[in-house]
Amino acid sequence: MLLHPNYEDRLILLELMIKQDKKRIRILDIIVYCSILFAAMVSLKDSLNAIALYVAIPASFILCFLRFDTFSTNKYIRILFSLYLWLCICTILAEFYTPAIAQLKRVLGCFLLSYVIASQAKNSRIIPLLYLVYIILLLFAWKYANENILNEITIGDERMNDDKLNANHFAYYTFYVTIAIYILGDILKGKIRKICRILFWATIILAFYTAILTASRQILILQIPLFVTLLYVRYIYGTNKNIIFKFLSIAICGIGILLLYNTYGAEMYDDSLLKQRSETSANDDIRAEIAKESIEIALERPVFGYGPGNAMYQISSGHFTHNTFLELLVNSGIVGFIIFSYMLLYFVRTQYIRWRQTKNQLFLVFMIFGIFWIADQMFYVFYSDIWLISFFILVATHSDVYYKDRLLYEN
């Protein structure tokens, strides 16, 4: 009878021990992680990238599929699968089959890597390492540019761009690295946490330098507001400091950035292709014409669209839409558009609810990422890019794991 008062406590302790055991990094986790890391490092090397895409990632998917019930437990994976399944259905009625099949191959890779990332992110100890993958992805992109592009272009007249590496990818990878370093500065401990917080300040310099070399206007449009918003959340929002101190802090940061720009950046900007592109009127930009034409084309086939990868063959200029939502409208009709939009709105709404419920600022950061990620969809097509869509799945899964771990800790 003396044992009965502690019986429930023992069950709780056993449950915690089991969960902690699941959090251990096992040899299979190391193998899968090394496969992901390998894929990021060789993404711009044709022969090795083929090994990553056709061997390493599929093998990792099989290991994760056999070990984890990710499909049933991760709503974002189910939504993404629904989108890709709908694209397969749209292929049956595609205008041109060759580009449709080619895009289906790409989205298959997107799903496999996203599933692997979601499976590995179930372990909170692996999550920081997964963010590191995207930092390494950007580092190797810069390595490739330094070895193959920068010596071949005239800076100020040409964009840092070639057939393998689109200039805009630097903008998206920089966005991801900014978010990754910020989150690592929140979830890590000790000296590494401090280093990440210092590195976060360096991302504004990285963003400006990237914008100059790539002439990517979305960096100026999105990266600066993102940086300021995240600074506000970390250093001002939720603190007990009075309103005067907060105002002065914002003013000092603003003045510091302006002084830095006037001292080092103004001349670089004035001599850059970025300035020329930024001065182009929105009505004169070819993307505005593409957007108008895309909507007109999409209305002709509102249900199934023209099929995956077919948008560029319907647009008179021969370009794809440079917009995830428009690309889905043209390629997969209103159904694909709704599935993808639902995934994004569900993510943002979930983060808002969790933030209001827990008052935990990390959920606010997740929500901010979601809002800016939605805005970024206006500049490129993300659902068919293996690294662009998988990062969203990482952040979404991180939120779910962090929320569940917090509930377990509190209970």
mmCIF file of C-alpha atoms in Angstrom:
data_model
loop_
_atom_site.group_PDB
_atom_site.id
_atom_site.type_symbol
_atom_site.label_atom_id
_atom_site.label_comp_id
_atom_site.label_asym_id
_atom_site.label_seq_id
_atom_site.Cartn_x
_atom_site.Cartn_y
_atom_site.Cartn_z
ATOM 1 C CA MET A 1 0.000 0.000 0.000
ATOM 2 C CA LEU A 2 2.913 2.342 0.630
ATOM 3 C CA LEU A 3 3.858 2.124 -3.054
ATOM 4 C CA HIS A 4 0.533 3.393 -4.371
ATOM 5 C CA PRO A 5 1.047 7.134 -3.663
ATOM 6 C CA ASN A 6 4.133 7.108 -5.951
ATOM 7 C CA TYR A 7 2.676 4.954 -8.702
ATOM 8 C CA GLU A 8 1.563 7.826 -10.937
ATOM 9 C CA ASP A 9 4.857 9.628 -10.373
ATOM 10 C CA ARG A 10 6.695 6.525 -11.555
ATOM 11 C CA LEU A 11 4.588 6.365 -14.702
ATOM 12 C CA ILE A 12 5.328 10.025 -15.458
ATOM 13 C CA LEU A 13 9.042 9.437 -14.835
ATOM 14 C CA LEU A 14 8.993 6.399 -17.125
ATOM 15 C CA GLU A 15 7.278 8.400 -19.866
ATOM 16 C CA LEU A 16 9.881 11.162 -19.558
ATOM 17 C CA MET A 17 12.703 8.620 -19.705
ATOM 18 C CA ILE A 18 11.232 7.096 -22.869
ATOM 19 C CA LYS A 19 10.883 10.513 -24.477
ATOM 20 C CA GLN A 20 14.411 11.450 -23.486
ATOM 21 C CA ASP A 21 15.653 8.193 -24.970
ATOM 22 C CA LYS A 22 13.958 9.109 -28.239
ATOM 23 C CA LYS A 23 15.821 12.413 -28.181
ATOM 24 C CA ARG A 24 19.202 10.690 -28.346
ATOM 25 C CA ILE A 25 21.114 11.040 -31.582
ATOM 26 C CA ARG A 26 21.624 7.539 -32.928
ATOM 27 C CA ILE A 27 23.911 6.241 -35.637
ATOM 28 C CA LEU A 28 21.089 6.243 -38.206
ATOM 29 C CA ASP A 29 20.404 9.901 -37.404
ATOM 30 C CA ILE A 30 24.062 10.673 -38.071
ATOM 31 C CA ILE A 31 23.942 8.816 -41.399
ATOM 32 C CA VAL A 32 20.809 10.660 -42.502
ATOM 33 C CA TYR A 33 22.164 14.011 -41.377
ATOM 34 C CA CYS A 34 25.431 13.464 -43.224
ATOM 35 C CA SER A 35 23.396 12.676 -46.343
ATOM 36 C CA ILE A 36 21.520 15.978 -46.046
ATOM 37 C CA LEU A 37 24.748 17.861 -45.405
ATOM 38 C CA PHE A 38 26.404 16.164 -48.377
ATOM 39 C CA ALA A 39 23.485 17.180 -50.608
ATOM 40 C CA ALA A 40 23.814 20.815 -49.522
ATOM 41 C CA MET A 41 27.570 20.875 -50.103
ATOM 42 C CA VAL A 42 27.451 19.376 -53.618
ATOM 43 C CA SER A 43 24.248 21.001 -54.886
ATOM 44 C CA LEU A 44 26.260 22.901 -57.530
ATOM 45 C CA LYS A 45 28.532 20.032 -58.598
ATOM 46 C CA ASP A 46 26.743 18.068 -61.311
ATOM 47 C CA SER A 47 28.241 14.606 -60.811
ATOM 48 C CA LEU A 48 28.118 14.656 -57.008
ATOM 49 C CA ASN A 49 24.716 16.341 -56.985
ATOM 50 C CA ALA A 50 23.354 13.433 -59.000
ATOM 51 C CA ILE A 51 24.568 11.060 -56.282
ATOM 52 C CA ALA A 52 22.897 13.241 -53.645
ATOM 53 C CA LEU A 53 19.585 13.455 -55.514
ATOM 54 C CA TYR A 54 19.342 9.860 -56.731
ATOM 55 C CA VAL A 55 21.119 7.960 -53.943
ATOM 56 C CA ALA A 56 21.684 9.860 -50.684
ATOM 57 C CA ILE A 57 18.307 11.582 -50.327
ATOM 58 C CA PRO A 58 16.162 8.610 -51.477
ATOM 59 C CA ALA A 59 18.100 6.291 -49.150
ATOM 60 C CA SER A 60 17.603 8.741 -46.284
ATOM 61 C CA PHE A 61 13.906 8.899 -47.108
ATOM 62 C CA ILE A 62 13.605 5.115 -46.896
ATOM 63 C CA LEU A 63 15.368 5.067 -43.525
ATOM 64 C CA CYS A 64 13.140 7.826 -42.182
ATOM 65 C CA PHE A 65 9.981 6.292 -43.639
ATOM 66 C CA LEU A 66 10.725 2.984 -41.918
ATOM 67 C CA ARG A 67 11.643 4.592 -38.573
ATOM 68 C CA PHE A 68 9.157 7.452 -38.190
ATOM 69 C CA ASP A 69 5.440 7.997 -38.656
ATOM 70 C CA THR A 70 6.070 11.476 -40.036
ATOM 71 C CA PHE A 71 3.258 11.399 -42.557
ATOM 72 C CA SER A 72 0.580 10.850 -39.927
ATOM 73 C CA THR A 73 2.038 13.231 -37.341
ATOM 74 C CA ASN A 74 3.168 16.171 -39.495
ATOM 75 C CA LYS A 75 0.313 18.127 -41.041
ATOM 76 C CA TYR A 76 2.588 20.189 -43.273
ATOM 77 C CA ILE A 77 3.973 17.050 -44.888
ATOM 78 C CA ARG A 78 0.423 15.861 -45.576
ATOM 79 C CA ILE A 79 -0.526 19.205 -47.127
ATOM 80 C CA LEU A 80 2.628 19.239 -49.235
ATOM 81 C CA PHE A 81 1.931 15.682 -50.358
ATOM 82 C CA SER A 82 -1.614 16.730 -51.325
ATOM 83 C CA LEU A 83 -0.228 19.568 -53.441
ATOM 84 C CA TYR A 84 2.244 17.308 -55.219
ATOM 85 C CA LEU A 85 -0.420 14.634 -55.718
ATOM 86 C CA TRP A 86 -2.656 17.242 -57.337
ATOM 87 C CA LEU A 87 0.212 18.215 -59.632
ATOM 88 C CA CYS A 88 0.428 14.565 -60.686
ATOM 89 C CA ILE A 89 -3.289 14.621 -61.538
ATOM 90 C CA CYS A 90 -2.848 17.860 -63.501
ATOM 91 C CA THR A 91 -0.104 16.188 -65.522
ATOM 92 C CA ILE A 92 -2.698 13.928 -67.130
ATOM 93 C CA LEU A 93 -4.276 16.964 -68.810
ATOM 94 C CA ALA A 94 -1.020 18.865 -69.320
ATOM 95 C CA GLU A 95 -0.569 20.915 -72.471
ATOM 96 C CA PHE A 96 3.032 19.705 -72.826
ATOM 97 C CA TYR A 97 4.141 16.483 -71.136
ATOM 98 C CA THR A 98 7.922 16.943 -71.253
ATOM 99 C CA PRO A 99 8.078 19.964 -68.898
ATOM 100 C CA ALA A 100 5.333 18.421 -66.764
ATOM 101 C CA ILE A 101 7.294 15.214 -66.190
ATOM 102 C CA ALA A 102 10.472 17.225 -65.585
ATOM 103 C CA GLN A 103 8.769 19.259 -62.843
ATOM 104 C CA LEU A 104 7.242 16.134 -61.290
ATOM 105 C CA LYS A 105 10.770 14.783 -60.898
ATOM 106 C CA ARG A 106 11.769 18.003 -59.129
ATOM 107 C CA VAL A 107 8.797 17.998 -56.769
ATOM 108 C CA LEU A 108 9.492 14.345 -55.963
ATOM 109 C CA GLY A 109 12.925 15.426 -54.758
ATOM 110 C CA CYS A 110 11.283 18.268 -52.848
ATOM 111 C CA PHE A 111 8.964 15.879 -51.058
ATOM 112 C CA LEU A 112 11.682 13.334 -50.254
ATOM 113 C CA LEU A 113 13.998 15.942 -48.701
ATOM 114 C CA SER A 114 11.112 17.663 -46.897
ATOM 115 C CA TYR A 115 10.042 14.321 -45.421
ATOM 116 C CA VAL A 116 13.607 13.602 -44.288
ATOM 117 C CA ILE A 117 13.945 17.086 -42.751
ATOM 118 C CA ALA A 118 10.583 16.752 -40.969
ATOM 119 C CA SER A 119 11.535 13.322 -39.650
ATOM 120 C CA GLN A 120 14.919 14.425 -38.332
ATOM 121 C CA ALA A 121 13.468 17.608 -36.836
ATOM 122 C CA LYS A 122 11.340 15.499 -34.491
ATOM 123 C CA ASN A 123 14.469 15.275 -32.375
ATOM 124 C CA SER A 124 15.026 18.707 -30.828
ATOM 125 C CA ARG A 125 18.747 17.965 -30.482
ATOM 126 C CA ILE A 126 19.103 17.641 -34.252
ATOM 127 C CA ILE A 127 17.181 20.833 -35.098
ATOM 128 C CA PRO A 128 20.188 23.194 -34.630
ATOM 129 C CA LEU A 129 22.228 20.948 -36.935
ATOM 130 C CA LEU A 130 19.501 21.150 -39.576
ATOM 131 C CA TYR A 131 19.587 24.952 -39.485
ATOM 132 C CA LEU A 132 23.347 24.670 -39.925
ATOM 133 C CA VAL A 133 22.755 22.842 -43.226
ATOM 134 C CA TYR A 134 21.220 25.962 -44.758
ATOM 135 C CA ILE A 135 24.070 28.126 -43.507
ATOM 136 C CA ILE A 136 26.495 25.727 -45.206
ATOM 137 C CA LEU A 137 24.309 25.788 -48.327
ATOM 138 C CA LEU A 138 24.835 29.552 -48.589
ATOM 139 C CA LEU A 139 28.568 29.248 -47.857
ATOM 140 C CA PHE A 140 29.020 26.761 -50.699
ATOM 141 C CA ALA A 141 26.934 28.948 -53.006
ATOM 142 C CA TRP A 142 29.358 31.800 -52.317
ATOM 143 C CA LYS A 143 32.288 29.429 -52.830
ATOM 144 C CA TYR A 144 30.893 28.463 -56.220
ATOM 145 C CA ALA A 145 30.282 32.109 -57.159
ATOM 146 C CA ASN A 146 33.800 33.086 -56.146
ATOM 147 C CA GLU A 147 35.330 30.303 -58.235
ATOM 148 C CA ASN A 148 33.061 30.431 -61.286
ATOM 149 C CA ILE A 149 31.148 33.712 -61.584
ATOM 150 C CA LEU A 150 32.798 36.730 -59.977
ATOM 151 C CA ASN A 151 35.836 36.653 -62.269
ATOM 152 C CA GLU A 152 33.615 36.374 -65.341
ATOM 153 C CA ILE A 153 31.332 39.368 -64.761
ATOM 154 C CA THR A 154 31.678 43.127 -64.488
ATOM 155 C CA ILE A 155 30.366 44.108 -61.073
ATOM 156 C CA GLY A 156 27.965 46.993 -61.457
ATOM 157 C CA ASP A 157 26.934 45.993 -64.980
ATOM 158 C CA GLU A 158 26.066 42.294 -64.589
ATOM 159 C CA ARG A 159 24.339 40.188 -61.966
ATOM 160 C CA MET A 160 26.161 37.424 -60.077
ATOM 161 C CA ASN A 161 24.381 34.726 -62.003
ATOM 162 C CA ASP A 162 24.962 31.747 -64.308
ATOM 163 C CA ASP A 163 23.161 28.675 -65.641
ATOM 164 C CA LYS A 164 23.646 26.702 -62.416
ATOM 165 C CA LEU A 165 23.087 29.380 -59.785
ATOM 166 C CA ASN A 166 20.347 31.958 -60.152
ATOM 167 C CA ALA A 167 21.241 35.340 -58.636
ATOM 168 C CA ASN A 168 17.964 35.383 -56.729
ATOM 169 C CA HIS A 169 18.900 32.219 -54.855
ATOM 170 C CA PHE A 170 21.425 34.260 -52.898
ATOM 171 C CA ALA A 171 18.548 36.441 -51.718
ATOM 172 C CA TYR A 172 16.489 33.475 -50.545
ATOM 173 C CA TYR A 173 19.426 31.690 -48.926
ATOM 174 C CA THR A 174 20.407 34.933 -47.153
ATOM 175 C CA PHE A 175 16.841 35.230 -45.855
ATOM 176 C CA TYR A 176 17.013 31.664 -44.561
ATOM 177 C CA VAL A 177 20.414 32.169 -42.948
ATOM 178 C CA THR A 178 19.157 35.325 -41.214
ATOM 179 C CA ILE A 179 16.251 33.374 -39.719
ATOM 180 C CA ALA A 180 18.439 30.357 -38.898
ATOM 181 C CA ILE A 181 21.086 32.401 -37.063
ATOM 182 C CA TYR A 182 18.421 34.337 -35.179
ATOM 183 C CA ILE A 183 16.671 31.156 -34.026
ATOM 184 C CA LEU A 184 19.972 29.532 -33.070
ATOM 185 C CA GLY A 185 20.672 32.617 -30.962
ATOM 186 C CA ASP A 186 17.485 31.830 -29.058
ATOM 187 C CA ILE A 187 17.560 28.044 -28.693
ATOM 188 C CA LEU A 188 21.289 27.429 -28.082
ATOM 189 C CA LYS A 189 23.108 28.027 -24.820
ATOM 190 C CA GLY A 190 26.423 29.419 -23.638
ATOM 191 C CA LYS A 191 29.106 30.805 -25.929
ATOM 192 C CA ILE A 192 27.499 29.456 -29.110
ATOM 193 C CA ARG A 193 24.359 31.423 -28.286
ATOM 194 C CA LYS A 194 26.405 34.628 -27.918
ATOM 195 C CA ILE A 195 28.269 33.960 -31.150
ATOM 196 C CA CYS A 196 24.991 33.491 -33.039
ATOM 197 C CA ARG A 197 23.638 36.738 -31.607
ATOM 198 C CA ILE A 198 26.729 38.597 -32.761
ATOM 199 C CA LEU A 199 26.581 36.933 -36.178
ATOM 200 C CA PHE A 200 22.978 38.031 -36.543
ATOM 201 C CA TRP A 201 24.155 41.652 -36.697
ATOM 202 C CA ALA A 202 26.494 40.662 -39.526
ATOM 203 C CA THR A 203 23.557 39.451 -41.632
ATOM 204 C CA ILE A 204 22.583 43.045 -42.466
ATOM 205 C CA ILE A 205 26.047 43.575 -43.997
ATOM 206 C CA LEU A 206 25.778 40.226 -45.772
ATOM 207 C CA ALA A 207 22.352 41.192 -47.140
ATOM 208 C CA PHE A 208 23.569 44.551 -48.481
ATOM 209 C CA TYR A 209 26.670 43.052 -50.099
ATOM 210 C CA THR A 210 24.540 40.280 -51.620
ATOM 211 C CA ALA A 211 22.033 42.800 -52.945
ATOM 212 C CA ILE A 212 24.801 44.802 -54.633
ATOM 213 C CA LEU A 213 26.350 41.782 -56.379
ATOM 214 C CA THR A 214 23.094 40.093 -57.363
ATOM 215 C CA ALA A 215 21.007 43.240 -57.994
ATOM 216 C CA SER A 216 18.161 41.443 -56.203
ATOM 217 C CA ARG A 217 15.584 44.055 -55.264
ATOM 218 C CA GLN A 218 13.700 41.764 -52.915
ATOM 219 C CA ILE A 219 16.626 41.932 -50.493
ATOM 220 C CA LEU A 220 16.050 45.657 -49.997
ATOM 221 C CA ILE A 221 12.293 45.159 -49.877
ATOM 222 C CA LEU A 222 12.244 42.259 -47.400
ATOM 223 C CA GLN A 223 15.587 41.826 -45.670
ATOM 224 C CA ILE A 224 15.826 45.253 -44.047
ATOM 225 C CA PRO A 225 12.279 45.166 -42.589
ATOM 226 C CA LEU A 226 12.922 41.593 -41.440
ATOM 227 C CA PHE A 227 16.147 42.575 -39.693
ATOM 228 C CA VAL A 228 14.527 45.553 -37.951
ATOM 229 C CA THR A 229 11.521 43.468 -36.869
ATOM 230 C CA LEU A 230 13.680 40.718 -35.397
ATOM 231 C CA LEU A 231 15.835 43.264 -33.577
ATOM 232 C CA TYR A 232 12.710 44.772 -32.069
ATOM 233 C CA VAL A 233 11.468 41.376 -30.896
ATOM 234 C CA ARG A 234 14.785 40.405 -29.302
ATOM 235 C CA TYR A 235 15.863 43.609 -27.640
ATOM 236 C CA ILE A 236 12.778 45.764 -27.137
ATOM 237 C CA TYR A 237 9.495 43.861 -27.291
ATOM 238 C CA GLY A 238 8.428 42.255 -24.025
ATOM 239 C CA THR A 239 11.083 43.988 -21.934
ATOM 240 C CA ASN A 240 10.303 46.034 -18.846
ATOM 241 C CA LYS A 241 12.156 49.048 -20.184
ATOM 242 C CA ASN A 242 10.103 52.232 -20.477
ATOM 243 C CA ILE A 243 8.879 53.696 -23.744
ATOM 244 C CA ILE A 244 11.584 56.383 -23.817
ATOM 245 C CA PHE A 245 14.345 53.781 -23.601
ATOM 246 C CA LYS A 246 12.713 51.747 -26.365
ATOM 247 C CA PHE A 247 12.405 54.794 -28.597
ATOM 248 C CA LEU A 248 16.030 55.750 -28.001
ATOM 249 C CA SER A 249 17.163 52.189 -28.733
ATOM 250 C CA ILE A 250 15.339 52.193 -32.068
ATOM 251 C CA ALA A 251 16.716 55.645 -32.903
ATOM 252 C CA ILE A 252 20.296 54.626 -32.087
ATOM 253 C CA CYS A 253 20.057 51.488 -34.207
ATOM 254 C CA GLY A 254 18.594 53.469 -37.091
ATOM 255 C CA ILE A 255 21.251 56.163 -36.906
ATOM 256 C CA GLY A 256 24.005 53.558 -36.699
ATOM 257 C CA ILE A 257 22.770 51.802 -39.834
ATOM 258 C CA LEU A 258 22.455 55.107 -41.696
ATOM 259 C CA LEU A 259 25.987 56.151 -40.713
ATOM 260 C CA LEU A 260 27.345 52.785 -41.803
ATOM 261 C CA TYR A 261 25.538 53.092 -45.116
ATOM 262 C CA ASN A 262 26.704 56.672 -45.757
ATOM 263 C CA THR A 263 30.280 55.740 -44.907
ATOM 264 C CA TYR A 264 30.648 52.492 -46.822
ATOM 265 C CA GLY A 265 27.505 51.670 -48.742
ATOM 266 C CA ALA A 266 26.279 54.752 -50.573
ATOM 267 C CA GLU A 267 29.030 54.772 -53.183
ATOM 268 C CA MET A 268 28.686 51.041 -53.792
ATOM 269 C CA TYR A 269 24.941 51.414 -54.270
ATOM 270 C CA ASP A 270 25.239 54.391 -56.630
ATOM 271 C CA ASP A 271 27.581 52.437 -58.916
ATOM 272 C CA SER A 272 25.538 49.235 -58.840
ATOM 273 C CA LEU A 273 23.110 47.543 -61.186
ATOM 274 C CA LEU A 274 20.823 47.285 -58.166
ATOM 275 C CA LYS A 275 20.207 51.038 -58.250
ATOM 276 C CA GLN A 276 19.326 50.906 -61.946
ATOM 277 C CA ARG A 277 16.877 48.047 -61.396
ATOM 278 C CA SER A 278 15.378 49.715 -58.324
ATOM 279 C CA GLU A 279 14.643 52.864 -60.311
ATOM 280 C CA THR A 280 12.635 50.887 -62.861
ATOM 281 C CA SER A 281 8.938 51.636 -62.581
ATOM 282 C CA ALA A 282 6.752 48.740 -61.494
ATOM 283 C CA ASN A 283 4.646 49.233 -64.607
ATOM 284 C CA ASP A 284 7.750 48.988 -66.800
ATOM 285 C CA ASP A 285 9.018 45.834 -65.087
ATOM 286 C CA ILE A 286 8.534 42.705 -67.192
ATOM 287 C CA ARG A 287 7.282 40.876 -64.095
ATOM 288 C CA ALA A 288 4.234 43.133 -63.966
ATOM 289 C CA GLU A 289 3.361 42.138 -67.534
ATOM 290 C CA ILE A 290 3.985 38.477 -66.724
ATOM 291 C CA ALA A 291 1.673 38.706 -63.697
ATOM 292 C CA LYS A 292 -1.172 40.217 -65.748
ATOM 293 C CA GLU A 293 -0.754 37.663 -68.496
ATOM 294 C CA SER A 294 -0.550 34.793 -65.980
ATOM 295 C CA ILE A 295 -3.912 35.699 -64.479
ATOM 296 C CA GLU A 296 -5.521 35.889 -67.921
ATOM 297 C CA ILE A 297 -4.051 32.517 -68.880
ATOM 298 C CA ALA A 298 -5.057 30.888 -65.586
ATOM 299 C CA LEU A 299 -8.691 31.914 -66.106
ATOM 300 C CA GLU A 300 -8.761 29.863 -69.312
ATOM 301 C CA ARG A 301 -8.114 26.640 -67.379
ATOM 302 C CA PRO A 302 -9.231 27.389 -63.816
ATOM 303 C CA VAL A 303 -9.485 23.816 -62.468
ATOM 304 C CA PHE A 304 -6.534 21.741 -63.705
ATOM 305 C CA GLY A 305 -4.380 24.447 -65.250
ATOM 306 C CA TYR A 306 -1.944 23.740 -68.058
ATOM 307 C CA GLY A 307 0.096 21.171 -66.141
ATOM 308 C CA PRO A 308 3.295 21.322 -64.065
ATOM 309 C CA GLY A 309 6.110 23.305 -65.642
ATOM 310 C CA ASN A 310 3.887 24.585 -68.438
ATOM 311 C CA ALA A 311 3.548 28.225 -67.393
ATOM 312 C CA MET A 312 6.624 29.410 -69.295
ATOM 313 C CA TYR A 313 5.270 27.822 -72.480
ATOM 314 C CA GLN A 314 2.007 29.772 -72.192
ATOM 315 C CA ILE A 315 3.484 33.183 -71.367
ATOM 316 C CA SER A 316 4.391 35.149 -74.482
ATOM 317 C CA SER A 317 7.815 36.237 -73.166
ATOM 318 C CA GLY A 318 8.813 32.627 -72.465
ATOM 319 C CA HIS A 319 9.447 33.323 -68.766
ATOM 320 C CA PHE A 320 7.983 31.477 -65.817
ATOM 321 C CA THR A 321 5.837 33.614 -63.500
ATOM 322 C CA HIS A 322 8.466 34.369 -60.795
ATOM 323 C CA ASN A 323 5.597 34.018 -58.327
ATOM 324 C CA THR A 324 4.607 30.854 -56.465
ATOM 325 C CA PHE A 325 0.898 31.670 -56.366
ATOM 326 C CA LEU A 326 0.662 32.608 -60.044
ATOM 327 C CA GLU A 327 2.769 29.620 -61.066
ATOM 328 C CA LEU A 328 0.388 27.309 -59.234
ATOM 329 C CA LEU A 329 -2.648 29.029 -60.756
ATOM 330 C CA VAL A 330 -1.319 28.525 -64.277
ATOM 331 C CA ASN A 331 0.116 25.045 -63.747
ATOM 332 C CA SER A 332 -2.430 23.469 -61.401
ATOM 333 C CA GLY A 333 -5.489 25.700 -61.367
ATOM 334 C CA ILE A 334 -7.317 27.047 -58.364
ATOM 335 C CA VAL A 335 -6.990 23.754 -56.436
ATOM 336 C CA GLY A 336 -3.188 23.846 -56.275
ATOM 337 C CA PHE A 337 -3.338 27.535 -55.387
ATOM 338 C CA ILE A 338 -5.759 26.852 -52.511
ATOM 339 C CA ILE A 339 -3.751 23.922 -51.100
ATOM 340 C CA PHE A 340 -0.531 25.919 -50.969
ATOM 341 C CA SER A 341 -2.237 29.050 -49.627
ATOM 342 C CA TYR A 342 -3.973 27.009 -46.932
ATOM 343 C CA MET A 343 -0.632 25.591 -45.779
ATOM 344 C CA LEU A 344 0.846 29.075 -45.367
ATOM 345 C CA LEU A 345 -2.196 30.597 -43.663
ATOM 346 C CA TYR A 346 -2.486 27.602 -41.352
ATOM 347 C CA PHE A 347 1.158 27.997 -40.370
ATOM 348 C CA VAL A 348 0.878 31.724 -39.593
ATOM 349 C CA ARG A 349 -2.403 31.300 -37.709
ATOM 350 C CA THR A 350 -0.957 28.423 -35.655
ATOM 351 C CA GLN A 351 2.068 30.480 -34.645
ATOM 352 C CA TYR A 352 -0.156 33.382 -33.647
ATOM 353 C CA ILE A 353 -2.329 31.139 -31.477
ATOM 354 C CA ARG A 354 0.680 29.526 -29.817
ATOM 355 C CA TRP A 355 2.289 32.904 -29.195
ATOM 356 C CA ARG A 356 -0.864 34.290 -27.590
ATOM 357 C CA GLN A 357 -1.317 31.115 -25.562
ATOM 358 C CA THR A 358 2.247 30.742 -24.277
ATOM 359 C CA LYS A 359 3.608 34.320 -24.516
ATOM 360 C CA ASN A 360 6.771 32.671 -25.840
ATOM 361 C CA GLN A 361 8.608 34.951 -28.254
ATOM 362 C CA LEU A 362 9.956 32.091 -30.362
ATOM 363 C CA PHE A 363 6.442 31.512 -31.705
ATOM 364 C CA LEU A 364 6.306 35.205 -32.566
ATOM 365 C CA VAL A 365 9.539 34.725 -34.519
ATOM 366 C CA PHE A 366 8.019 31.741 -36.317
ATOM 367 C CA MET A 367 5.005 33.885 -37.214
ATOM 368 C CA ILE A 368 7.239 36.694 -38.499
ATOM 369 C CA PHE A 369 9.111 34.166 -40.638
ATOM 370 C CA GLY A 370 5.791 32.944 -42.053
ATOM 371 C CA ILE A 371 4.655 36.447 -42.992
ATOM 372 C CA PHE A 372 7.930 37.284 -44.722
ATOM 373 C CA TRP A 373 8.014 33.863 -46.401
ATOM 374 C CA ILE A 374 4.582 34.531 -47.862
ATOM 375 C CA ALA A 375 5.846 37.883 -49.154
ATOM 376 C CA ASP A 376 8.874 36.149 -50.683
ATOM 377 C CA GLN A 377 6.541 33.952 -52.758
ATOM 378 C CA MET A 378 5.845 37.050 -54.865
ATOM 379 C CA PHE A 379 9.398 37.018 -56.235
ATOM 380 C CA TYR A 380 10.095 33.372 -57.115
ATOM 381 C CA VAL A 381 8.620 29.858 -57.254
ATOM 382 C CA PHE A 382 9.360 27.950 -54.051
ATOM 383 C CA TYR A 383 7.245 24.793 -54.147
ATOM 384 C CA SER A 384 9.393 23.132 -56.828
ATOM 385 C CA ASP A 385 12.808 24.009 -55.378
ATOM 386 C CA ILE A 386 14.264 21.323 -53.129
ATOM 387 C CA TRP A 387 16.044 23.698 -50.727
ATOM 388 C CA LEU A 388 13.504 26.507 -50.685
ATOM 389 C CA ILE A 389 10.476 24.411 -49.707
ATOM 390 C CA SER A 390 12.347 22.149 -47.271
ATOM 391 C CA PHE A 391 13.391 25.100 -45.090
ATOM 392 C CA PHE A 392 9.750 26.003 -44.556
ATOM 393 C CA ILE A 393 9.076 22.416 -43.496
ATOM 394 C CA LEU A 394 11.998 22.626 -41.051
ATOM 395 C CA VAL A 395 10.666 25.781 -39.373
ATOM 396 C CA ALA A 396 7.097 24.440 -39.283
ATOM 397 C CA THR A 397 8.231 21.165 -37.738
ATOM 398 C CA HIS A 398 10.474 22.986 -35.270
ATOM 399 C CA SER A 399 7.437 24.936 -34.071
ATOM 400 C CA ASP A 400 5.435 21.737 -33.540
ATOM 401 C CA VAL A 401 8.264 20.011 -31.674
ATOM 402 C CA TYR A 402 9.010 23.055 -29.526
ATOM 403 C CA TYR A 403 5.331 23.414 -28.641
ATOM 404 C CA LYS A 404 4.943 19.747 -27.688
ATOM 405 C CA ASP A 405 8.171 19.767 -25.671
ATOM 406 C CA ARG A 406 7.016 22.868 -23.839
ATOM 407 C CA LEU A 407 3.693 21.244 -22.970
ATOM 408 C CA LEU A 408 5.470 18.146 -21.684
ATOM 409 C CA TYR A 409 7.848 20.275 -19.620
ATOM 410 C CA GLU A 410 5.011 22.306 -18.093
ATOM 411 C CA ASN A 411 2.987 19.193 -17.315
#
